[in-house]
Short mmCIF file of C-alpha atoms in Angstrom, two decimals:
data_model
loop_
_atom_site.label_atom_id
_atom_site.label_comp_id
_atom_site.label_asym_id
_atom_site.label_seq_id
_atom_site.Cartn_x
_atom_site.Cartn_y
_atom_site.Cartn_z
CA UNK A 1 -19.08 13.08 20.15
CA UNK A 2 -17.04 10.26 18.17
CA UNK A 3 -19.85 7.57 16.71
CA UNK A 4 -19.13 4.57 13.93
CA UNK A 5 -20.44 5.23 10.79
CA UNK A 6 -21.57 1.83 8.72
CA UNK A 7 -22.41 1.23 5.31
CA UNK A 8 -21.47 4.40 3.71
CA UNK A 9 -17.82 4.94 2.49
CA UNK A 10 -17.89 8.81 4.24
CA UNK A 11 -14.39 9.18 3.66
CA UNK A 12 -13.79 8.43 0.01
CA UNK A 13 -17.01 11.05 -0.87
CA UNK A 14 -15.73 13.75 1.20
CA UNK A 15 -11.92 12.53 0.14
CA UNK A 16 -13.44 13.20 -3.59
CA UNK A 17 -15.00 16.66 -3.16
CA UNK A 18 -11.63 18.04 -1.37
CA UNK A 19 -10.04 16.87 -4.51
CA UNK A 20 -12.19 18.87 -6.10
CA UNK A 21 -12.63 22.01 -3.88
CA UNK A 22 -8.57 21.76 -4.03
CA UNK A 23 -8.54 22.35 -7.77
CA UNK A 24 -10.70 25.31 -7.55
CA UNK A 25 -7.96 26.91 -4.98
CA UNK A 26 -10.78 26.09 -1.96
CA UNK A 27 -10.36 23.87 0.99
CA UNK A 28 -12.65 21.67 2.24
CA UNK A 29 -10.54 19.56 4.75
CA UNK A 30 -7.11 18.25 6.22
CA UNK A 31 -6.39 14.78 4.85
CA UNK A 32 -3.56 13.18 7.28
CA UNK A 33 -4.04 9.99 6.06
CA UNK A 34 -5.53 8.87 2.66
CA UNK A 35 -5.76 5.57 0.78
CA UNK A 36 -3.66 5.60 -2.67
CA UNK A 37 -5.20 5.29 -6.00
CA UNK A 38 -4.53 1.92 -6.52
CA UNK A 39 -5.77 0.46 -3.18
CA UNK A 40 -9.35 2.26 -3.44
CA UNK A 41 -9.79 0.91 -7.22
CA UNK A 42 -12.57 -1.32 -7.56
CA UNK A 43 -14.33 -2.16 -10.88
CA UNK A 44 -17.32 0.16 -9.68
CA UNK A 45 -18.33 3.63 -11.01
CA UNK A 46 -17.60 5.61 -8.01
CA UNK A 47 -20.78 7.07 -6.52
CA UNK A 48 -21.75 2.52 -6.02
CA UNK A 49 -18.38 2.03 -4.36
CA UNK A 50 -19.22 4.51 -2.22
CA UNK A 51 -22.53 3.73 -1.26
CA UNK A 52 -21.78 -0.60 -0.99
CA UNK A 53 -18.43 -0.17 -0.48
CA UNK A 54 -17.20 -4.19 -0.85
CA UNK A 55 -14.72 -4.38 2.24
CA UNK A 56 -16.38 -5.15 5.03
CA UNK A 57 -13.11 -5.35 6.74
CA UNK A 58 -13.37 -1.40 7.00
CA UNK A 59 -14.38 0.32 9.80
CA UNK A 60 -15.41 4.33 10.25
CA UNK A 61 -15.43 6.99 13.35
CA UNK A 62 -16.84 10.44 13.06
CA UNK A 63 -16.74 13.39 15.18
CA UNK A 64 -19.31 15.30 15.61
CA UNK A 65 -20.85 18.43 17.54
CA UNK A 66 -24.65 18.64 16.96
CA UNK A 67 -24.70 16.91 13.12
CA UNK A 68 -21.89 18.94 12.65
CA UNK A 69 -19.04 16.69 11.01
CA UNK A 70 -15.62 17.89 12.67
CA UNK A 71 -13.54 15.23 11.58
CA UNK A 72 -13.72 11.52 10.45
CA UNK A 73 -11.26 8.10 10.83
CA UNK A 74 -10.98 4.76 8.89
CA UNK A 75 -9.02 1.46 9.27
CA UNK A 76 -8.93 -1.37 7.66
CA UNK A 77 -8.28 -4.78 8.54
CA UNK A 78 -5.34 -6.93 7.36
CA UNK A 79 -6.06 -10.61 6.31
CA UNK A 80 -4.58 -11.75 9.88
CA UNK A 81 -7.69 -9.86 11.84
CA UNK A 82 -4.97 -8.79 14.05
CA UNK A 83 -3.87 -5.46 12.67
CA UNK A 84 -5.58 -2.15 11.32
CA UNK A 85 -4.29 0.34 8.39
CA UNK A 86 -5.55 4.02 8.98
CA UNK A 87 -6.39 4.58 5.28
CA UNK A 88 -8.14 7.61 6.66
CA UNK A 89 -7.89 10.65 8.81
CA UNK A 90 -8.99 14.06 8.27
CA UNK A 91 -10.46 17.10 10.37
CA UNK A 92 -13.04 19.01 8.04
CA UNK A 93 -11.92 22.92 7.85
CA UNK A 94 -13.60 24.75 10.66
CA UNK A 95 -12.90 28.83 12.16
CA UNK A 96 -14.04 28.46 15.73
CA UNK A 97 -11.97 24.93 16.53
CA UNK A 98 -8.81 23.54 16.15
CA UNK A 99 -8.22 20.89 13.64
CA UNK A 100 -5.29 18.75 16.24
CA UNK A 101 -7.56 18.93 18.52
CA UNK A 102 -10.27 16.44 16.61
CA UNK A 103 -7.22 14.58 14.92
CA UNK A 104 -6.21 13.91 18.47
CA UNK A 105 -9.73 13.00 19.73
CA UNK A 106 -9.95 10.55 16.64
CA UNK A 107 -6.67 8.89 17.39
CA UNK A 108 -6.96 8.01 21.24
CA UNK A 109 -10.27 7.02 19.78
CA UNK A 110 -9.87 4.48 17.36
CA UNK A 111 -6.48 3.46 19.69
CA UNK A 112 -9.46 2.50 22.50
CA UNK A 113 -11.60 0.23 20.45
CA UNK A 114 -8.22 -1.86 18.95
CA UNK A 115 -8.31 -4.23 21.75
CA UNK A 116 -12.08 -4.75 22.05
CA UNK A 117 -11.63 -6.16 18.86
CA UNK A 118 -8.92 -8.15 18.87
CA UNK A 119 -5.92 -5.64 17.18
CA UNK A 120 -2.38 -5.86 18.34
CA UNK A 121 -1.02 -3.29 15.91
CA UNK A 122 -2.30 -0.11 13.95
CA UNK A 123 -0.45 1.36 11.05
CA UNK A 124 -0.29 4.18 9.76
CA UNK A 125 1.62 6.48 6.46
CA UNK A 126 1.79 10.02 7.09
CA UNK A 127 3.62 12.82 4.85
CA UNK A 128 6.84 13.09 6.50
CA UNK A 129 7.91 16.08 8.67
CA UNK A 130 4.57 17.69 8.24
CA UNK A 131 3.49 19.11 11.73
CA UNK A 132 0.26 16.36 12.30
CA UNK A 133 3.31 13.54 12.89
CA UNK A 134 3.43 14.66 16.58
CA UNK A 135 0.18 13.40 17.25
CA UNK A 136 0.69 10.24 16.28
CA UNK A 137 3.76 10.32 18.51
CA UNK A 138 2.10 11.68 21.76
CA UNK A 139 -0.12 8.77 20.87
CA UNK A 140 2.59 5.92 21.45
CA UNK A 141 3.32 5.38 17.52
CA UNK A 142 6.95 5.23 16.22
CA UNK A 143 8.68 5.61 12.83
CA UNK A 144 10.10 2.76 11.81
CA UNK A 145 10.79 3.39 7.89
CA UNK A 146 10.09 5.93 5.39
CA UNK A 147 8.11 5.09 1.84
CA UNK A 148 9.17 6.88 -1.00
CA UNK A 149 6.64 7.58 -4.43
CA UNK A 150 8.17 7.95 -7.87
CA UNK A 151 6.12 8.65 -10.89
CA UNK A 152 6.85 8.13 -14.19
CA UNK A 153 5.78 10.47 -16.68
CA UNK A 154 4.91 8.65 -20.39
CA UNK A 155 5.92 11.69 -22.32
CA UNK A 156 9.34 12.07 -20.49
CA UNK A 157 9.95 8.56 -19.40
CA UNK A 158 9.86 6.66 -22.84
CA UNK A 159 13.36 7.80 -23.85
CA UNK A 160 14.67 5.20 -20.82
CA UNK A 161 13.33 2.10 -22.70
CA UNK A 162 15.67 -0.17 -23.97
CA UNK A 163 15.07 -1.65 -27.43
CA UNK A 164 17.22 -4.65 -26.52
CA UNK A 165 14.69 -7.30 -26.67
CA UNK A 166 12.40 -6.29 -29.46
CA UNK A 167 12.75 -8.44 -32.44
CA UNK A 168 14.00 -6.02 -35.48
CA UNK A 169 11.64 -7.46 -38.09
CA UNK A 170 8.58 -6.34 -36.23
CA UNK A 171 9.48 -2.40 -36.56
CA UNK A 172 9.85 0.46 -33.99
CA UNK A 173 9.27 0.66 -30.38
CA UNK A 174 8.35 4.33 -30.96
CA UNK A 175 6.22 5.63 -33.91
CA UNK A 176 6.31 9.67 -34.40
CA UNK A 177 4.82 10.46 -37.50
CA UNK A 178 4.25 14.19 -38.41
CA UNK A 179 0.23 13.86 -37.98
CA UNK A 180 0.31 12.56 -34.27
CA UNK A 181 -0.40 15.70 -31.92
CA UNK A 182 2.10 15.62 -29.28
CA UNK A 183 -0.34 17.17 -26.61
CA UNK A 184 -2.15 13.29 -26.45
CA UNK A 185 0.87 11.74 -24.71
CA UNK A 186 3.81 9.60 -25.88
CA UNK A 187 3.06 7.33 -28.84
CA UNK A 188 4.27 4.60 -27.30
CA UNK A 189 3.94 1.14 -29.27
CA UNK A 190 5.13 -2.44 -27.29
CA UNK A 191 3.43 -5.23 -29.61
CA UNK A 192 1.49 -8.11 -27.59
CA UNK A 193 3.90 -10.71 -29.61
CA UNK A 194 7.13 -9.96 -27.97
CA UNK A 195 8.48 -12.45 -26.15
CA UNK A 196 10.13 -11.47 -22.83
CA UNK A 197 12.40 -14.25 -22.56
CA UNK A 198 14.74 -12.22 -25.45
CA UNK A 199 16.11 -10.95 -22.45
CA UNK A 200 18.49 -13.21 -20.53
CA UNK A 201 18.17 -11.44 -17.61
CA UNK A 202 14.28 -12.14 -17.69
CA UNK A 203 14.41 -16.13 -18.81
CA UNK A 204 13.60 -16.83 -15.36
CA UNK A 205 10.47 -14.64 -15.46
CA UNK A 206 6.79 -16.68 -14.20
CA UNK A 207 3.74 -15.77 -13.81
CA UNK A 208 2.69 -15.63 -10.17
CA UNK A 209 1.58 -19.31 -8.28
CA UNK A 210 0.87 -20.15 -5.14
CA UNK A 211 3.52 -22.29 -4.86
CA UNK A 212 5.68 -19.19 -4.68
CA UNK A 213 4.31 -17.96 -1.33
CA UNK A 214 6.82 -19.24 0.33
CA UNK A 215 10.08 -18.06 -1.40
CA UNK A 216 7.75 -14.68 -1.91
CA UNK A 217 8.13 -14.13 2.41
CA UNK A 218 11.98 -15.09 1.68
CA UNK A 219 12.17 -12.47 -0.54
CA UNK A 220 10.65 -10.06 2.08
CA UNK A 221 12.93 -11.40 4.60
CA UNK A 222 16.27 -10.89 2.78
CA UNK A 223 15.04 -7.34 1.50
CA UNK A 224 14.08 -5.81 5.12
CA UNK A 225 16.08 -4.76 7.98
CA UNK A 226 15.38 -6.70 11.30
CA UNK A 227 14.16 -3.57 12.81
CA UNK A 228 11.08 -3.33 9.82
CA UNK A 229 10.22 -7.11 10.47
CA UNK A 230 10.10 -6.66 14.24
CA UNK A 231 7.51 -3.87 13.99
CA UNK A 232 5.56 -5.01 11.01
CA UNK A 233 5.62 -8.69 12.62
CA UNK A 234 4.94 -10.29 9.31
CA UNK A 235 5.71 -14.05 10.30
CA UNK A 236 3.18 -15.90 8.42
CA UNK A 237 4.08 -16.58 4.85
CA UNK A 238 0.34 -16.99 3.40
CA UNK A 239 -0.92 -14.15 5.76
CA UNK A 240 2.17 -11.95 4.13
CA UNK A 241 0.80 -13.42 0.48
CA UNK A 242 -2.64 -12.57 0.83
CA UNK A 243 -1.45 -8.94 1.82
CA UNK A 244 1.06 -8.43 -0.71
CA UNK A 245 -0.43 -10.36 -3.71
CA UNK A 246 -4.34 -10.79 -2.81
CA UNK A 247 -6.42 -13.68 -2.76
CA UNK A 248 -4.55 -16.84 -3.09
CA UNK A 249 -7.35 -18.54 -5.18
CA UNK A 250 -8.22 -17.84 -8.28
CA UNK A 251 -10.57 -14.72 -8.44
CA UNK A 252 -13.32 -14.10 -11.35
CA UNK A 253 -11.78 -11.23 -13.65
CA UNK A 254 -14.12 -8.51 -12.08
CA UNK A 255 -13.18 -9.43 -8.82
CA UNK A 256 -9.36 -9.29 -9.44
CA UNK A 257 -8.97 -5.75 -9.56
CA UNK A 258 -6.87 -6.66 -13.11
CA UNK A 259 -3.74 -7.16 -11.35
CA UNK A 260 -0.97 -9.02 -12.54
CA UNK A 261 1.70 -11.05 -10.05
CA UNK A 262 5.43 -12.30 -11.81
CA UNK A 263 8.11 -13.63 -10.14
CA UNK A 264 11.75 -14.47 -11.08
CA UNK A 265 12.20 -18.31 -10.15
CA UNK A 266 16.18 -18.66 -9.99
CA UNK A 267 15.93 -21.94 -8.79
CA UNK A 268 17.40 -21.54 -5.12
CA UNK A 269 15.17 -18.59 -4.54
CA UNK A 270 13.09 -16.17 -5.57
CA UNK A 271 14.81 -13.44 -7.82
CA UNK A 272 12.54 -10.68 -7.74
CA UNK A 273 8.57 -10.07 -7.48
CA UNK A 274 7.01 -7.62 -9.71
CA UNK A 275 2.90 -6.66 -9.46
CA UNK A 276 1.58 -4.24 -11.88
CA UNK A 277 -2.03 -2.58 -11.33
CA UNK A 278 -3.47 -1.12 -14.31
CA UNK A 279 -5.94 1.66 -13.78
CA UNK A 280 -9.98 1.13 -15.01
CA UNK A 281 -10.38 5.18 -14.25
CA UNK A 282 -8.54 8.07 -15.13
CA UNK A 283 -6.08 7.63 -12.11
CA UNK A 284 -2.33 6.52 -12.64
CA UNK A 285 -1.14 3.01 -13.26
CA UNK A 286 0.59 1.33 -10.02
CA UNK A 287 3.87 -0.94 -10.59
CA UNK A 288 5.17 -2.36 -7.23
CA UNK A 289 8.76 -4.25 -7.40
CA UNK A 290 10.92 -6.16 -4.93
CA UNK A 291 14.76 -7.47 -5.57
CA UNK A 292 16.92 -9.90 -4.02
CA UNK A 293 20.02 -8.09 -3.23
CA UNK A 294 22.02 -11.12 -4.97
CA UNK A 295 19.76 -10.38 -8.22
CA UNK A 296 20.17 -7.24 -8.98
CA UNK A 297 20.53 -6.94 -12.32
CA UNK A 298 16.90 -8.43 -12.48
CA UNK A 299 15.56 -5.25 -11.37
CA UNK A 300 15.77 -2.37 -14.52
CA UNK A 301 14.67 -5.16 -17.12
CA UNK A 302 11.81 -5.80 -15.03
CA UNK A 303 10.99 -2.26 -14.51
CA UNK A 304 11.05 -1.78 -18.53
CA UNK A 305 8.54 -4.96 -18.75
CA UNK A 306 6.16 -3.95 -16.46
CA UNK A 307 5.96 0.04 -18.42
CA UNK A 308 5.56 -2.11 -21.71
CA UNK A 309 2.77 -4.39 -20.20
CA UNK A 310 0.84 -1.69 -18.66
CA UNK A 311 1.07 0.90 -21.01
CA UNK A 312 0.51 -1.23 -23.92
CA UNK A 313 -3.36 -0.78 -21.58
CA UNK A 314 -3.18 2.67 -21.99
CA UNK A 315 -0.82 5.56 -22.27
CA UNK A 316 -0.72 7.27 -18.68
CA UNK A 317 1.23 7.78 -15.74
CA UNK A 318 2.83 4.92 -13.18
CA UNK A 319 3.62 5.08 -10.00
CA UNK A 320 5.25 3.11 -7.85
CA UNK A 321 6.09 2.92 -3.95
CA UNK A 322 9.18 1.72 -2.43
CA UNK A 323 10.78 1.47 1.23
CA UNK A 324 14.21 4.07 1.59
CA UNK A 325 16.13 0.82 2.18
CA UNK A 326 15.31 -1.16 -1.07
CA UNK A 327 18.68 0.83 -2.71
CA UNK A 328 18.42 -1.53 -5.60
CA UNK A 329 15.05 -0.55 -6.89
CA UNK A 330 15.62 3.01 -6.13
CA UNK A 331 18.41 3.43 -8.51
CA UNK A 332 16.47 1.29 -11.35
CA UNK A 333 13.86 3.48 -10.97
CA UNK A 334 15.82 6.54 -11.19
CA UNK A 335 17.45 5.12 -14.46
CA UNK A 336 14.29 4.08 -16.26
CA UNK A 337 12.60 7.73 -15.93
CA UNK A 338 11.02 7.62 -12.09
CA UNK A 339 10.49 10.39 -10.12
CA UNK A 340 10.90 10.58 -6.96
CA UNK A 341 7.26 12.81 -5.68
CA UNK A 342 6.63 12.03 -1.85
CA UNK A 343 8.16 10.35 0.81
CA UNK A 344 5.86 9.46 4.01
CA UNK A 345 6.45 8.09 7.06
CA UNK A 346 5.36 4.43 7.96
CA UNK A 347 4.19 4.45 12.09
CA UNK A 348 3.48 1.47 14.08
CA UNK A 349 1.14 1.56 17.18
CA UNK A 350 1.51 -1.52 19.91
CA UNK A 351 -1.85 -2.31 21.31
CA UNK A 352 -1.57 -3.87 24.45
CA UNK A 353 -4.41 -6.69 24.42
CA UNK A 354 -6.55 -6.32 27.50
CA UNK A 355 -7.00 -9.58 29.25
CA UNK A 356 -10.38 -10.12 31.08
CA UNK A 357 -10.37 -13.84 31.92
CA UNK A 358 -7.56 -15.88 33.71
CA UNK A 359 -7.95 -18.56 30.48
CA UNK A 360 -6.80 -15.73 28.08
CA UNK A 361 -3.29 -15.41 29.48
CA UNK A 362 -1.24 -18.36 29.23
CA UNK A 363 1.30 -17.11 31.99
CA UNK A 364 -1.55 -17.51 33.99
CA UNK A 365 -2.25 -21.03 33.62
CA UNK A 366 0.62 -23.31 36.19
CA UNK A 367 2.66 -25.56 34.30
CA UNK A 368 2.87 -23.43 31.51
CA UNK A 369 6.10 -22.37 30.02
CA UNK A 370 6.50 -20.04 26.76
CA UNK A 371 9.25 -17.78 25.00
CA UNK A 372 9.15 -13.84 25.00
CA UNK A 373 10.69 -12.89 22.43
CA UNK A 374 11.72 -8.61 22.75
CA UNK A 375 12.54 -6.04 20.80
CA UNK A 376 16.34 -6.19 20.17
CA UNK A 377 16.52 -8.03 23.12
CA UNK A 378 17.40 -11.80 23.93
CA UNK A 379 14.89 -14.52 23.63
CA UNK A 380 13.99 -14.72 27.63
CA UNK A 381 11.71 -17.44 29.50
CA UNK A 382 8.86 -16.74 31.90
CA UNK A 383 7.12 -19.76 33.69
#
């Protein structure tokens, strides 16, 4: 039996004791689909975010046989309450039934209640190649691009950063003295005084305004290949905003998860976008970067900012997430001490919206004429 679960964030506790089992060489069950550090981080101990998780925009499916968990599901909405995210799907580690068998149960499952709720797409970021991707495909989703993770390591990483815009007089980016044990991590010293505007390349560096939502969805545009925008279907500049950046008000500091939104303002356009998410637990740090392919030379200066800014927070990891096609960033990560970890594959699901009244279908209605627009196809006109 496949019941919602309210309230309680199931996933994320069970999510946390596989961690846990995993490190003591145990499993405790098959994660398909799990949210990143970043995107779970709230300014919460854990076992409260759990309990009142804060997004009510979540929704959670178990499966069950006689208060037996067998495996559980989670979405979540997008701002445009037309779209879910699987941020989770796992089958818990049982002898006497198959695991694809719940996974599949969970899927058609969760594919079911989409339109009785409005959805017209589900996402969803698997590890790619790993046998669980042909479920999702006997379940109507399709690849459309691959996401790539590359972590950079503080104690091998620091060697990449240039010194070029750090004013001589104040002293060394790097400190070593003989006393400093080298097990705690790179000693790794960017003072709050430096001025980022040393840098040609990053005069035309901003902080983040609303104003900029706009040239931020012509940044998307230019970046991704028509065959990404026709499946993601991300037409709305604000709707793409709120996604990408957050809230577009102003946000208390608890609320605002700490992050931190620049752009490049090159006049004509927008140069490059660069968010970094510093980490309030003992997870990584996230950076997340996007480059105009006419500004490239924006992009490793940018990358050696946003190490500065977040690990002048503290001294950990970073990781950051990028699409296969964004070549630019790829290679500035490469050269500023990224590596690449994971790739995953990004599915799309079509939901097919079920129409119960004549008044919900336009084509319905005489005298009514509208464009359908296809995939790769020709815009076309139905009356």
């Amino acid at each position: 039996m496949i019941r919602p679960v309210l309230y309680v964030d199931l996933p994320g506790i069970i999510y946390s004791i596989d961690r846990r089992a995993r490190s003591k060489q145990h499993e405790f069950a098959n994660f398909v689909c799990w949210l990143e550090p970043e995107e779970k981080r709230l300014p919460l101990p854990r076992f409260l975010r759990n309990i009142f998780p804060l997004n009510p925009a979540s929704r959670t499916w178990i499966c069950e046989d006689h208060w037996r968990i067998l495996g559980f599901a989670q979405v979540q909405e997008r701002p445009s309450h037309t779209m879910w995210d699987v941020s989770y799907l796992a089958s818990m580690v049982q002898r006497n039934l198959s695991g694809d068998e719940v996974l599949m149960a969970l899927i058609e499952y969760m594919l079911e209640m989409a339109p009785g709720h409005g959805i017209l797409r589900v996402f969803a970021k698997v590890e790619d190649e790993i046998p669980e991707q042909e479920l999702f495909q006997r379940a109507g989703f399709q690849r459309y691009a691959r996401e790539l993770t590359y972590v950079y390591d503080p104690n091998v990483g620091a060697q990449f950063i240039a010194p070029s815009n750090i004013d001589p007089n104040i002293g060394s980016q790097f400190i070593a003295p003989s006393n400093i044990d080298t097990n705690v991590g790179a000693q790794f010293i960017a003072p709050s005084n430096i001025d980022t505007t040393q840098n040609p390349n990053l005069s035309s560096l901003r902080r983040w305004n609303r104003h900029h939502v706009w040239g931020l969805h012509q940044l998307y545009r230019s970046v991704t290949p028509q065959r990404v925008q026709m499946a993601e279907m991300l037409e709305n500049s604000e709707e793409f905003a709120k996604l990408t950046v957050g809230s577009l008000r102003p946000l208390p500091s608890p609320l605002s998860r700490g992050r931190e939104n620049y752009v490049c303002d090159v006049g004509v356009r927008l140069g490059a976008w660069l968010q970094l998410c510093p980490s309030h637990g003992s997870g990584p740090h996230q950076l997340s970067l996007v480059v105009h392919p006419e500004h490239a030379e924006l992009a490793e200066p940018l990358l050696q900012f946003g190490i500065k800014k977040l690990q002048e927070k503290s001294v950990r990891s970073i990781y950051c997430q990028v699409h296969e096609y964004e070549s630019i960033v790829i290679a500035a990560l490469r050269n500023s001490g990224f590596e690449h970890t994971t790739t995953r594959a990004m599915l799309v699901r079509h939901i097919a919206l079920l129409a119960t009244r004549q008044r919900t279908v336009p084509a319905l209605e005489q005298r009514v004429v509208y464009g359908v627009k296809g995939l790769g196809t020709v815009n076309s006109r139905q009356q």
